[in-house]
């Protein structure tokens, strides 16, 4: 029997269940973004523009090292969702223990590598001399939280695969409150500047990790975690890697292209850097509104495909695209319309706000195009196809942006020209992803036995 915080993905109306699953997930993602937003707001209002630039410019190098392995949590989600849909409790339990141990090991490796490589990465990004020391300090402390960061994200992915998005949201809410309180105390009272916000962030990450692991330990059934039974199951791990590593590799290549873009932004000085970084944080809230439907599509597709209910997979994609487009259009245009007010939370400097508005016009308003692209990828990965969307995304998004920077941007050397590479790359890549789905759909569905379609009254 499903508990009140779990959703039955394989039967009943889809539209309402997709919303019930996605809305807590959206709230969770917003809370996670608030970790970084709280850092930036506190620094922007109680420190200097240099400190603000230092914190906002660390997003790309952080993603560069983290995203490769964070993609493995997607693999864990799909493996568990397939097993749950198929009714294979033993495989679910092996995947839980493999995933958590994998997250802890990878988190420790990232903590060590990130701590010692932070300054080198920033130097390769041409970080300005007046910013690099503070950026390096922030990154070194931030990477010490990687074991907790990955443990939470893997644990939350396992719970989502089982239809639970409410408890991860609750855990992040608790951690988020702690993060904001510590930010204010460490920066305003103790004057720790960027070190203070970094300490607050990793403290909140460890709190959320402990809560999600405790939740899994108290679970009864296949999602139960026994810390004494942690071990790597080779077959499960290889499937997690097969699905998750291409997703992580794609995100890493994205991060590399964003590092190139960030390096180009850095060439315009700290005002443009601060404006772009502040706007990027506002855009992040638009992105998670759509990304919630990407993750919903991933989990719903995984369970229904595992249960051989391929007729529902098509409906999942359709509903998630509809909700994703609506959320992207509404949130993206609201972000631009109220842009000056939103950016003023990050900084009182009118020049920084003006530069942020430039980015919101070219990236924030058309962000729904990114949602169309991502949600299609969610379906492909939910079906177990991960290499194809990786190749398409690398060529379509990263390739277009890098070519743009090497050609058009060299002629029209302005922030506007640089930002225009985003929507153009989304349009091209989204069209190719949709074509790919229709090409592999028949082959993917042929791998499972198609059951008798549900009665019309049971679907939405």
PDB file of N, CA and C in Angstrom, residues 281-374:
ATOM      1  N   UNK A 281      21.512  33.575 -11.067  1.00  0.00           N
ATOM      2  CA  UNK A 281      20.831  33.035  -9.895  1.00  0.00           C
ATOM      3  C   UNK A 281      19.324  33.230  -9.984  1.00  0.00           C
ATOM      4  N   UNK A 282      18.883  34.350 -10.530  1.00  0.00           N
ATOM      5  CA  UNK A 282      17.443  34.545 -10.762  1.00  0.00           C
ATOM      6  C   UNK A 282      16.945  33.522 -11.782  1.00  0.00           C
ATOM      7  N   UNK A 283      17.705  33.323 -12.855  1.00  0.00           N
ATOM      8  CA  UNK A 283      17.341  32.331 -13.883  1.00  0.00           C
ATOM      9  C   UNK A 283      17.266  30.933 -13.303  1.00  0.00           C
ATOM     10  N   UNK A 284      18.084  30.692 -12.285  1.00  0.00           N
ATOM     11  CA  UNK A 284      18.069  29.370 -11.669  1.00  0.00           C
ATOM     12  C   UNK A 284      16.704  28.990 -11.137  1.00  0.00           C
ATOM     13  N   UNK A 285      15.957  29.955 -10.624  1.00  0.00           N
ATOM     14  CA  UNK A 285      14.621  29.682 -10.119  1.00  0.00           C
ATOM     15  C   UNK A 285      13.660  29.353 -11.265  1.00  0.00           C
ATOM     16  N   UNK A 286      13.874  29.968 -12.421  1.00  0.00           N
ATOM     17  CA  UNK A 286      13.076  29.629 -13.604  1.00  0.00           C
ATOM     18  C   UNK A 286      13.410  28.210 -14.057  1.00  0.00           C
ATOM     19  N   UNK A 287      14.692  27.910 -14.057  1.00  0.00           N
ATOM     20  CA  UNK A 287      15.154  26.598 -14.522  1.00  0.00           C
ATOM     21  C   UNK A 287      14.578  25.461 -13.682  1.00  0.00           C
ATOM     22  N   UNK A 288      14.600  25.608 -12.351  1.00  0.00           N
ATOM     23  CA  UNK A 288      14.126  24.505 -11.516  1.00  0.00           C
ATOM     24  C   UNK A 288      12.626  24.296 -11.662  1.00  0.00           C
ATOM     25  N   UNK A 289      11.899  25.361 -12.037  1.00  0.00           N
ATOM     26  CA  UNK A 289      10.479  25.195 -12.297  1.00  0.00           C
ATOM     27  C   UNK A 289      10.233  24.213 -13.430  1.00  0.00           C
ATOM     28  N   UNK A 290      11.071  24.292 -14.453  1.00  0.00           N
ATOM     29  CA  UNK A 290      10.964  23.359 -15.582  1.00  0.00           C
ATOM     30  C   UNK A 290      11.656  22.037 -15.280  1.00  0.00           C
ATOM     31  N   UNK A 291      12.798  22.104 -14.597  1.00  0.00           N
ATOM     32  CA  UNK A 291      13.570  20.896 -14.320  1.00  0.00           C
ATOM     33  C   UNK A 291      12.798  19.925 -13.436  1.00  0.00           C
ATOM     34  N   UNK A 292      11.865  20.434 -12.628  1.00  0.00           N
ATOM     35  CA  UNK A 292      11.029  19.547 -11.828  1.00  0.00           C
ATOM     36  C   UNK A 292      10.253  18.590 -12.727  1.00  0.00           C
ATOM     37  N   UNK A 293       9.847  19.064 -13.899  1.00  0.00           N
ATOM     38  CA  UNK A 293       9.105  18.198 -14.824  1.00  0.00           C
ATOM     39  C   UNK A 293      10.048  17.279 -15.597  1.00  0.00           C
ATOM     40  N   UNK A 294      11.313  17.680 -15.756  1.00  0.00           N
ATOM     41  CA  UNK A 294      12.330  16.760 -16.305  1.00  0.00           C
ATOM     42  C   UNK A 294      12.499  15.579 -15.355  1.00  0.00           C
ATOM     43  N   UNK A 295      12.680  15.854 -14.061  1.00  0.00           N
ATOM     44  CA  UNK A 295      12.889  14.783 -13.089  1.00  0.00           C
ATOM     45  C   UNK A 295      11.626  13.955 -12.906  1.00  0.00           C
ATOM     46  N   UNK A 296      10.473  14.603 -13.008  1.00  0.00           N
ATOM     47  CA  UNK A 296       9.205  13.868 -12.951  1.00  0.00           C
ATOM     48  C   UNK A 296       9.086  12.923 -14.136  1.00  0.00           C
ATOM     49  N   UNK A 297       9.426  13.429 -15.304  1.00  0.00           N
ATOM     50  CA  UNK A 297       9.386  12.621 -16.528  1.00  0.00           C
ATOM     51  C   UNK A 297      10.326  11.417 -16.404  1.00  0.00           C
ATOM     52  N   UNK A 298      11.494  11.644 -15.835  1.00  0.00           N
ATOM     53  CA  UNK A 298      12.477  10.580 -15.651  1.00  0.00           C
ATOM     54  C   UNK A 298      11.919   9.455 -14.781  1.00  0.00           C
ATOM     55  N   UNK A 299      11.356   9.812 -13.628  1.00  0.00           N
ATOM     56  CA  UNK A 299      10.850   8.801 -12.690  1.00  0.00           C
ATOM     57  C   UNK A 299       9.597   8.112 -13.209  1.00  0.00           C
ATOM     58  N   UNK A 300       8.633   8.879 -13.736  1.00  0.00           N
ATOM     59  CA  UNK A 300       7.396   8.288 -14.253  1.00  0.00           C
ATOM     60  C   UNK A 300       7.690   7.385 -15.453  1.00  0.00           C
ATOM     61  N   UNK A 301       8.565   7.831 -16.343  1.00  0.00           N
ATOM     62  CA  UNK A 301       8.925   7.008 -17.498  1.00  0.00           C
ATOM     63  C   UNK A 301       9.612   5.730 -17.042  1.00  0.00           C
ATOM     64  N   UNK A 302      10.549   5.849 -16.071  1.00  0.00           N
ATOM     65  CA  UNK A 302      11.278   4.684 -15.588  1.00  0.00           C
ATOM     66  C   UNK A 302      10.366   3.634 -15.006  1.00  0.00           C
ATOM     67  N   UNK A 303       9.443   4.028 -14.128  1.00  0.00           N
ATOM     68  CA  UNK A 303       8.557   3.038 -13.512  1.00  0.00           C
ATOM     69  C   UNK A 303       7.597   2.434 -14.528  1.00  0.00           C
ATOM     70  N   UNK A 304       7.005   3.249 -15.391  1.00  0.00           N
ATOM     71  CA  UNK A 304       6.043   2.712 -16.355  1.00  0.00           C
ATOM     72  C   UNK A 304       6.719   1.843 -17.405  1.00  0.00           C
ATOM     73  N   UNK A 305       7.949   2.211 -17.781  1.00  0.00           N
ATOM     74  CA  UNK A 305       8.683   1.369 -18.725  1.00  0.00           C
ATOM     75  C   UNK A 305       9.061   0.045 -18.061  1.00  0.00           C
ATOM     76  N   UNK A 306       9.463   0.089 -16.768  1.00  0.00           N
ATOM     77  CA  UNK A 306       9.779  -1.131 -16.039  1.00  0.00           C
ATOM     78  C   UNK A 306       8.564  -2.028 -15.887  1.00  0.00           C
ATOM     79  N   UNK A 307       7.386  -1.408 -15.793  1.00  0.00           N
ATOM     80  CA  UNK A 307       6.136  -2.176 -15.679  1.00  0.00           C
ATOM     81  C   UNK A 307       5.551  -2.532 -17.038  1.00  0.00           C
ATOM     82  N   UNK A 308       6.273  -2.198 -18.133  1.00  0.00           N
ATOM     83  CA  UNK A 308       5.848  -2.483 -19.512  1.00  0.00           C
ATOM     84  C   UNK A 308       4.573  -1.742 -19.900  1.00  0.00           C
ATOM     85  N   UNK A 309       4.317  -0.587 -19.275  1.00  0.00           N
ATOM     86  CA  UNK A 309       3.144   0.222 -19.627  1.00  0.00           C
ATOM     87  C   UNK A 309       3.580   1.344 -20.565  1.00  0.00           C
ATOM     88  N   UNK A 310       3.947   0.945 -21.763  1.00  0.00           N
ATOM     89  CA  UNK A 310       4.501   1.909 -22.712  1.00  0.00           C
ATOM     90  C   UNK A 310       3.474   2.922 -23.201  1.00  0.00           C
ATOM     91  N   UNK A 311       2.180   2.569 -23.140  1.00  0.00           N
ATOM     92  CA  UNK A 311       1.162   3.531 -23.557  1.00  0.00           C
ATOM     93  C   UNK A 311       1.163   4.758 -22.646  1.00  0.00           C
ATOM     94  N   UNK A 312       1.531   4.552 -21.385  1.00  0.00           N
ATOM     95  CA  UNK A 312       1.573   5.666 -20.438  1.00  0.00           C
ATOM     96  C   UNK A 312       2.833   6.519 -20.617  1.00  0.00           C
ATOM     97  N   UNK A 313       3.892   5.940 -21.154  1.00  0.00           N
ATOM     98  CA  UNK A 313       5.133   6.685 -21.349  1.00  0.00           C
ATOM     99  C   UNK A 313       4.903   7.876 -22.282  1.00  0.00           C
ATOM    100  N   UNK A 314       4.176   7.641 -23.382  1.00  0.00           N
ATOM    101  CA  UNK A 314       3.873   8.729 -24.319  1.00  0.00           C
ATOM    102  C   UNK A 314       3.077   9.844 -23.638  1.00  0.00           C
ATOM    103  N   UNK A 315       2.123   9.453 -22.796  1.00  0.00           N
ATOM    104  CA  UNK A 315       1.302  10.446 -22.108  1.00  0.00           C
ATOM    105  C   UNK A 315       2.132  11.225 -21.077  1.00  0.00           C
ATOM    106  N   UNK A 316       3.070  10.547 -20.435  1.00  0.00           N
ATOM    107  CA  UNK A 316       3.951  11.210 -19.480  1.00  0.00           C
ATOM    108  C   UNK A 316       4.739  12.320 -20.169  1.00  0.00           C
ATOM    109  N   UNK A 317       5.300  12.009 -21.333  1.00  0.00           N
ATOM    110  CA  UNK A 317       6.066  13.003 -22.081  1.00  0.00           C
ATOM    111  C   UNK A 317       5.188  14.188 -22.467  1.00  0.00           C
ATOM    112  N   UNK A 318       3.984  13.920 -22.944  1.00  0.00           N
ATOM    113  CA  UNK A 318       3.086  14.984 -23.381  1.00  0.00           C
ATOM    114  C   UNK A 318       2.715  15.916 -22.223  1.00  0.00           C
ATOM    115  N   UNK A 319       2.315  15.333 -21.088  1.00  0.00           N
ATOM    116  CA  UNK A 319       1.917  16.156 -19.955  1.00  0.00           C
ATOM    117  C   UNK A 319       3.095  16.943 -19.374  1.00  0.00           C
ATOM    118  N   UNK A 320       4.243  16.288 -19.277  1.00  0.00           N
ATOM    119  CA  UNK A 320       5.417  16.981 -18.722  1.00  0.00           C
ATOM    120  C   UNK A 320       5.856  18.134 -19.623  1.00  0.00           C
ATOM    121  N   UNK A 321       5.774  17.943 -20.940  1.00  0.00           N
ATOM    122  CA  UNK A 321       6.109  19.037 -21.858  1.00  0.00           C
ATOM    123  C   UNK A 321       5.130  20.198 -21.699  1.00  0.00           C
ATOM    124  N   UNK A 322       3.868  19.893 -21.585  1.00  0.00           N
ATOM    125  CA  UNK A 322       2.865  20.967 -21.422  1.00  0.00           C
ATOM    126  C   UNK A 322       3.133  21.768 -20.155  1.00  0.00           C
ATOM    127  N   UNK A 323       3.317  21.069 -19.041  1.00  0.00           N
ATOM    128  CA  UNK A 323       3.559  21.754 -17.771  1.00  0.00           C
ATOM    129  C   UNK A 323       4.895  22.486 -17.777  1.00  0.00           C
ATOM    130  N   UNK A 324       5.911  21.886 -18.413  1.00  0.00           N
ATOM    131  CA  UNK A 324       7.228  22.506 -18.475  1.00  0.00           C
ATOM    132  C   UNK A 324       7.228  23.789 -19.283  1.00  0.00           C
ATOM    133  N   UNK A 325       6.551  23.782 -20.419  1.00  0.00           N
ATOM    134  CA  UNK A 325       6.472  24.980 -21.268  1.00  0.00           C
ATOM    135  C   UNK A 325       5.728  26.103 -20.549  1.00  0.00           C
ATOM    136  N   UNK A 326       4.615  25.749 -19.907  1.00  0.00           N
ATOM    137  CA  UNK A 326       3.836  26.769 -19.193  1.00  0.00           C
ATOM    138  C   UNK A 326       4.667  27.386 -18.071  1.00  0.00           C
ATOM    139  N   UNK A 327       5.320  26.547 -17.280  1.00  0.00           N
ATOM    140  CA  UNK A 327       6.105  27.074 -16.162  1.00  0.00           C
ATOM    141  C   UNK A 327       7.275  27.915 -16.664  1.00  0.00           C
ATOM    142  N   UNK A 328       7.909  27.486 -17.758  1.00  0.00           N
ATOM    143  CA  UNK A 328       9.032  28.247 -18.310  1.00  0.00           C
ATOM    144  C   UNK A 328       8.623  29.602 -18.844  1.00  0.00           C
ATOM    145  N   UNK A 329       7.510  29.635 -19.572  1.00  0.00           N
ATOM    146  CA  UNK A 329       7.026  30.904 -20.116  1.00  0.00           C
ATOM    147  C   UNK A 329       6.620  31.877 -19.013  1.00  0.00           C
ATOM    148  N   UNK A 330       5.874  31.370 -18.046  1.00  0.00           N
ATOM    149  CA  UNK A 330       5.389  32.240 -16.968  1.00  0.00           C
ATOM    150  C   UNK A 330       6.546  32.737 -16.098  1.00  0.00           C
ATOM    151  N   UNK A 331       7.365  31.811 -15.614  1.00  0.00           N
ATOM    152  CA  UNK A 331       8.444  32.189 -14.697  1.00  0.00           C
ATOM    153  C   UNK A 331       9.518  33.015 -15.391  1.00  0.00           C
ATOM    154  N   UNK A 332       9.854  32.655 -16.632  1.00  0.00           N
ATOM    155  CA  UNK A 332      10.892  33.385 -17.354  1.00  0.00           C
ATOM    156  C   UNK A 332      10.514  34.830 -17.607  1.00  0.00           C
ATOM    157  N   UNK A 333       9.273  35.052 -18.004  1.00  0.00           N
ATOM    158  CA  UNK A 333       8.843  36.422 -18.287  1.00  0.00           C
ATOM    159  C   UNK A 333       8.583  37.215 -17.006  1.00  0.00           C
ATOM    160  N   UNK A 334       8.157  36.538 -15.937  1.00  0.00           N
ATOM    161  CA  UNK A 334       8.028  37.222 -14.655  1.00  0.00           C
ATOM    162  C   UNK A 334       9.400  37.655 -14.139  1.00  0.00           C
ATOM    163  N   UNK A 335      10.394  36.792 -14.342  1.00  0.00           N
ATOM    164  CA  UNK A 335      11.757  37.124 -13.907  1.00  0.00           C
ATOM    165  C   UNK A 335      12.266  38.367 -14.617  1.00  0.00           C
ATOM    166  N   UNK A 336      11.944  38.487 -15.902  1.00  0.00           N
ATOM    167  CA  UNK A 336      12.389  39.670 -16.647  1.00  0.00           C
ATOM    168  C   UNK A 336      11.577  40.909 -16.241  1.00  0.00           C
ATOM    169  N   UNK A 337      10.262  40.734 -16.125  1.00  0.00           N
ATOM    170  CA  UNK A 337       9.382  41.878 -15.814  1.00  0.00           C
ATOM    171  C   UNK A 337       9.725  42.476 -14.442  1.00  0.00           C
ATOM    172  N   UNK A 338      10.017  41.609 -13.474  1.00  0.00           N
ATOM    173  CA  UNK A 338      10.365  42.079 -12.128  1.00  0.00           C
ATOM    174  C   UNK A 338      11.876  42.006 -11.887  1.00  0.00           C
ATOM    175  N   UNK A 339      12.630  41.991 -12.983  1.00  0.00           N
ATOM    176  CA  UNK A 339      14.070  41.778 -12.906  1.00  0.00           C
ATOM    177  C   UNK A 339      14.805  42.756 -12.012  1.00  0.00           C
ATOM    178  N   UNK A 340      14.515  44.047 -12.165  1.00  0.00           N
ATOM    179  CA  UNK A 340      15.238  45.051 -11.377  1.00  0.00           C
ATOM    180  C   UNK A 340      14.996  44.872  -9.882  1.00  0.00           C
ATOM    181  N   UNK A 341      13.756  44.557  -9.534  1.00  0.00           N
ATOM    182  CA  UNK A 341      13.439  44.330  -8.119  1.00  0.00           C
ATOM    183  C   UNK A 341      14.153  43.089  -7.597  1.00  0.00           C
ATOM    184  N   UNK A 342      14.118  42.008  -8.381  1.00  0.00           N
ATOM    185  CA  UNK A 342      14.762  40.768  -7.956  1.00  0.00           C
ATOM    186  C   UNK A 342      16.275  40.931  -7.826  1.00  0.00           C
ATOM    187  N   UNK A 343      16.874  41.611  -8.801  1.00  0.00           N
ATOM    188  CA  UNK A 343      18.326  41.807  -8.770  1.00  0.00           C
ATOM    189  C   UNK A 343      18.752  42.708  -7.621  1.00  0.00           C
ATOM    190  N   UNK A 344      17.858  43.585  -7.200  1.00  0.00           N
ATOM    191  CA  UNK A 344      18.205  44.486  -6.096  1.00  0.00           C
ATOM    192  C   UNK A 344      18.367  43.733  -4.775  1.00  0.00           C
ATOM    193  N   UNK A 345      17.832  42.511  -4.696  1.00  0.00           N
ATOM    194  CA  UNK A 345      18.051  41.691  -3.501  1.00  0.00           C
ATOM    195  C   UNK A 345      19.511  41.235  -3.419  1.00  0.00           C
ATOM    196  N   UNK A 346      20.140  41.121  -4.589  1.00  0.00           N
ATOM    197  CA  UNK A 346      21.520  40.639  -4.642  1.00  0.00           C
ATOM    198  C   UNK A 346      22.532  41.775  -4.488  1.00  0.00           C
ATOM    199  N   UNK A 347      22.192  42.958  -4.974  1.00  0.00           N
ATOM    200  CA  UNK A 347      23.129  44.071  -4.933  1.00  0.00           C
ATOM    201  C   UNK A 347      22.394  45.398  -5.027  1.00  0.00           C
ATOM    202  N   UNK A 348      22.864  46.445  -4.344  1.00  0.00           N
ATOM    203  CA  UNK A 348      22.257  47.771  -4.491  1.00  0.00           C
ATOM    204  C   UNK A 348      22.878  48.581  -5.626  1.00  0.00           C
ATOM    205  N   UNK A 349      23.916  48.043  -6.269  1.00  0.00           N
ATOM    206  CA  UNK A 349      24.654  48.770  -7.303  1.00  0.00           C
ATOM    207  C   UNK A 349      23.829  48.830  -8.597  1.00  0.00           C
ATOM    208  N   UNK A 350      23.417  50.037  -9.062  1.00  0.00           N
ATOM    209  CA  UNK A 350      22.584  50.139 -10.270  1.00  0.00           C
ATOM    210  C   UNK A 350      23.296  49.660 -11.530  1.00  0.00           C
ATOM    211  N   UNK A 351      24.621  49.784 -11.591  1.00  0.00           N
ATOM    212  CA  UNK A 351      25.359  49.302 -12.764  1.00  0.00           C
ATOM    213  C   UNK A 351      25.322  47.785 -12.848  1.00  0.00           C
ATOM    214  N   UNK A 352      25.453  47.128 -11.704  1.00  0.00           N
ATOM    215  CA  UNK A 352      25.373  45.664 -11.674  1.00  0.00           C
ATOM    216  C   UNK A 352      23.968  45.205 -12.060  1.00  0.00           C
ATOM    217  N   UNK A 353      22.936  45.901 -11.547  1.00  0.00           N
ATOM    218  CA  UNK A 353      21.547  45.558 -11.882  1.00  0.00           C
ATOM    219  C   UNK A 353      21.290  45.723 -13.379  1.00  0.00           C
ATOM    220  N   UNK A 354      21.820  46.788 -13.970  1.00  0.00           N
ATOM    221  CA  UNK A 354      21.637  47.025 -15.409  1.00  0.00           C
ATOM    222  C   UNK A 354      22.244  45.892 -16.229  1.00  0.00           C
ATOM    223  N   UNK A 355      23.430  45.430 -15.818  1.00  0.00           N
ATOM    224  CA  UNK A 355      24.065  44.319 -16.534  1.00  0.00           C
ATOM    225  C   UNK A 355      23.286  43.020 -16.345  1.00  0.00           C
ATOM    226  N   UNK A 356      22.708  42.861 -15.171  1.00  0.00           N
ATOM    227  CA  UNK A 356      21.887  41.677 -14.941  1.00  0.00           C
ATOM    228  C   UNK A 356      20.642  41.659 -15.809  1.00  0.00           C
ATOM    229  N   UNK A 357      20.040  42.837 -16.046  1.00  0.00           N
ATOM    230  CA  UNK A 357      18.851  42.920 -16.878  1.00  0.00           C
ATOM    231  C   UNK A 357      19.147  42.542 -18.323  1.00  0.00           C
ATOM    232  N   UNK A 358      20.353  42.849 -18.780  1.00  0.00           N
ATOM    233  CA  UNK A 358      20.745  42.460 -20.141  1.00  0.00           C
ATOM    234  C   UNK A 358      20.696  40.941 -20.273  1.00  0.00           C
ATOM    235  N   UNK A 359      21.248  40.252 -19.294  1.00  0.00           N
ATOM    236  CA  UNK A 359      21.247  38.791 -19.354  1.00  0.00           C
ATOM    237  C   UNK A 359      19.833  38.214 -19.249  1.00  0.00           C
ATOM    238  N   UNK A 360      19.012  38.765 -18.364  1.00  0.00           N
ATOM    239  CA  UNK A 360      17.639  38.258 -18.213  1.00  0.00           C
ATOM    240  C   UNK A 360      16.844  38.383 -19.508  1.00  0.00           C
ATOM    241  N   UNK A 361      17.099  39.430 -20.285  1.00  0.00           N
ATOM    242  CA  UNK A 361      16.377  39.622 -21.545  1.00  0.00           C
ATOM    243  C   UNK A 361      16.715  38.535 -22.558  1.00  0.00           C
ATOM    244  N   UNK A 362      17.978  38.130 -22.599  1.00  0.00           N
ATOM    245  CA  UNK A 362      18.433  37.194 -23.624  1.00  0.00           C
ATOM    246  C   UNK A 362      18.415  35.737 -23.185  1.00  0.00           C
ATOM    247  N   UNK A 363      18.479  35.494 -21.874  1.00  0.00           N
ATOM    248  CA  UNK A 363      18.540  34.120 -21.376  1.00  0.00           C
ATOM    249  C   UNK A 363      17.305  33.763 -20.552  1.00  0.00           C
ATOM    250  N   UNK A 364      16.887  34.649 -19.645  1.00  0.00           N
ATOM    251  CA  UNK A 364      15.778  34.344 -18.751  1.00  0.00           C
ATOM    252  C   UNK A 364      14.430  34.254 -19.437  1.00  0.00           C
ATOM    253  N   UNK A 365      14.079  35.230 -20.261  1.00  0.00           N
ATOM    254  CA  UNK A 365      12.763  35.268 -20.898  1.00  0.00           C
ATOM    255  C   UNK A 365      12.496  34.062 -21.806  1.00  0.00           C
ATOM    256  N   UNK A 366      13.483  33.626 -22.647  1.00  0.00           N
ATOM    257  CA  UNK A 366      13.215  32.467 -23.515  1.00  0.00           C
ATOM    258  C   UNK A 366      13.618  31.130 -22.892  1.00  0.00           C
ATOM    259  N   UNK A 367      13.697  31.052 -21.566  1.00  0.00           N
ATOM    260  CA  UNK A 367      14.208  29.845 -20.901  1.00  0.00           C
ATOM    261  C   UNK A 367      13.334  28.613 -21.137  1.00  0.00           C
ATOM    262  N   UNK A 368      12.062  28.804 -21.516  1.00  0.00           N
ATOM    263  CA  UNK A 368      11.182  27.661 -21.759  1.00  0.00           C
ATOM    264  C   UNK A 368      11.736  26.742 -22.845  1.00  0.00           C
ATOM    265  N   UNK A 369      12.558  27.298 -23.747  1.00  0.00           N
ATOM    266  CA  UNK A 369      13.173  26.478 -24.804  1.00  0.00           C
ATOM    267  C   UNK A 369      14.097  25.422 -24.209  1.00  0.00           C
ATOM    268  N   UNK A 370      14.768  25.780 -23.130  1.00  0.00           N
ATOM    269  CA  UNK A 370      15.630  24.824 -22.435  1.00  0.00           C
ATOM    270  C   UNK A 370      14.790  23.709 -21.819  1.00  0.00           C
ATOM    271  N   UNK A 371      13.607  24.053 -21.310  1.00  0.00           N
ATOM    272  CA  UNK A 371      12.730  23.050 -20.719  1.00  0.00           C
ATOM    273  C   UNK A 371      12.266  22.010 -21.721  1.00  0.00           C
ATOM    274  N   UNK A 372      11.919  22.442 -22.922  1.00  0.00           N
ATOM    275  CA  UNK A 372      11.507  21.503 -23.978  1.00  0.00           C
ATOM    276  C   UNK A 372      12.622  20.499 -24.244  1.00  0.00           C
ATOM    277  N   UNK A 373      13.826  21.001 -24.335  1.00  0.00           N
ATOM    278  CA  UNK A 373      14.995  20.155 -24.591  1.00  0.00           C
ATOM    279  C   UNK A 373      15.202  19.152 -23.456  1.00  0.00           C
ATOM    280  N   UNK A 374      15.188  19.623 -22.204  1.00  0.00           N
ATOM    281  CA  UNK A 374      15.502  18.768 -21.059  1.00  0.00           C
ATOM    282  C   UNK A 374      14.453  17.694 -20.815  1.00  0.00           C
TER     283      UNK A 374
END
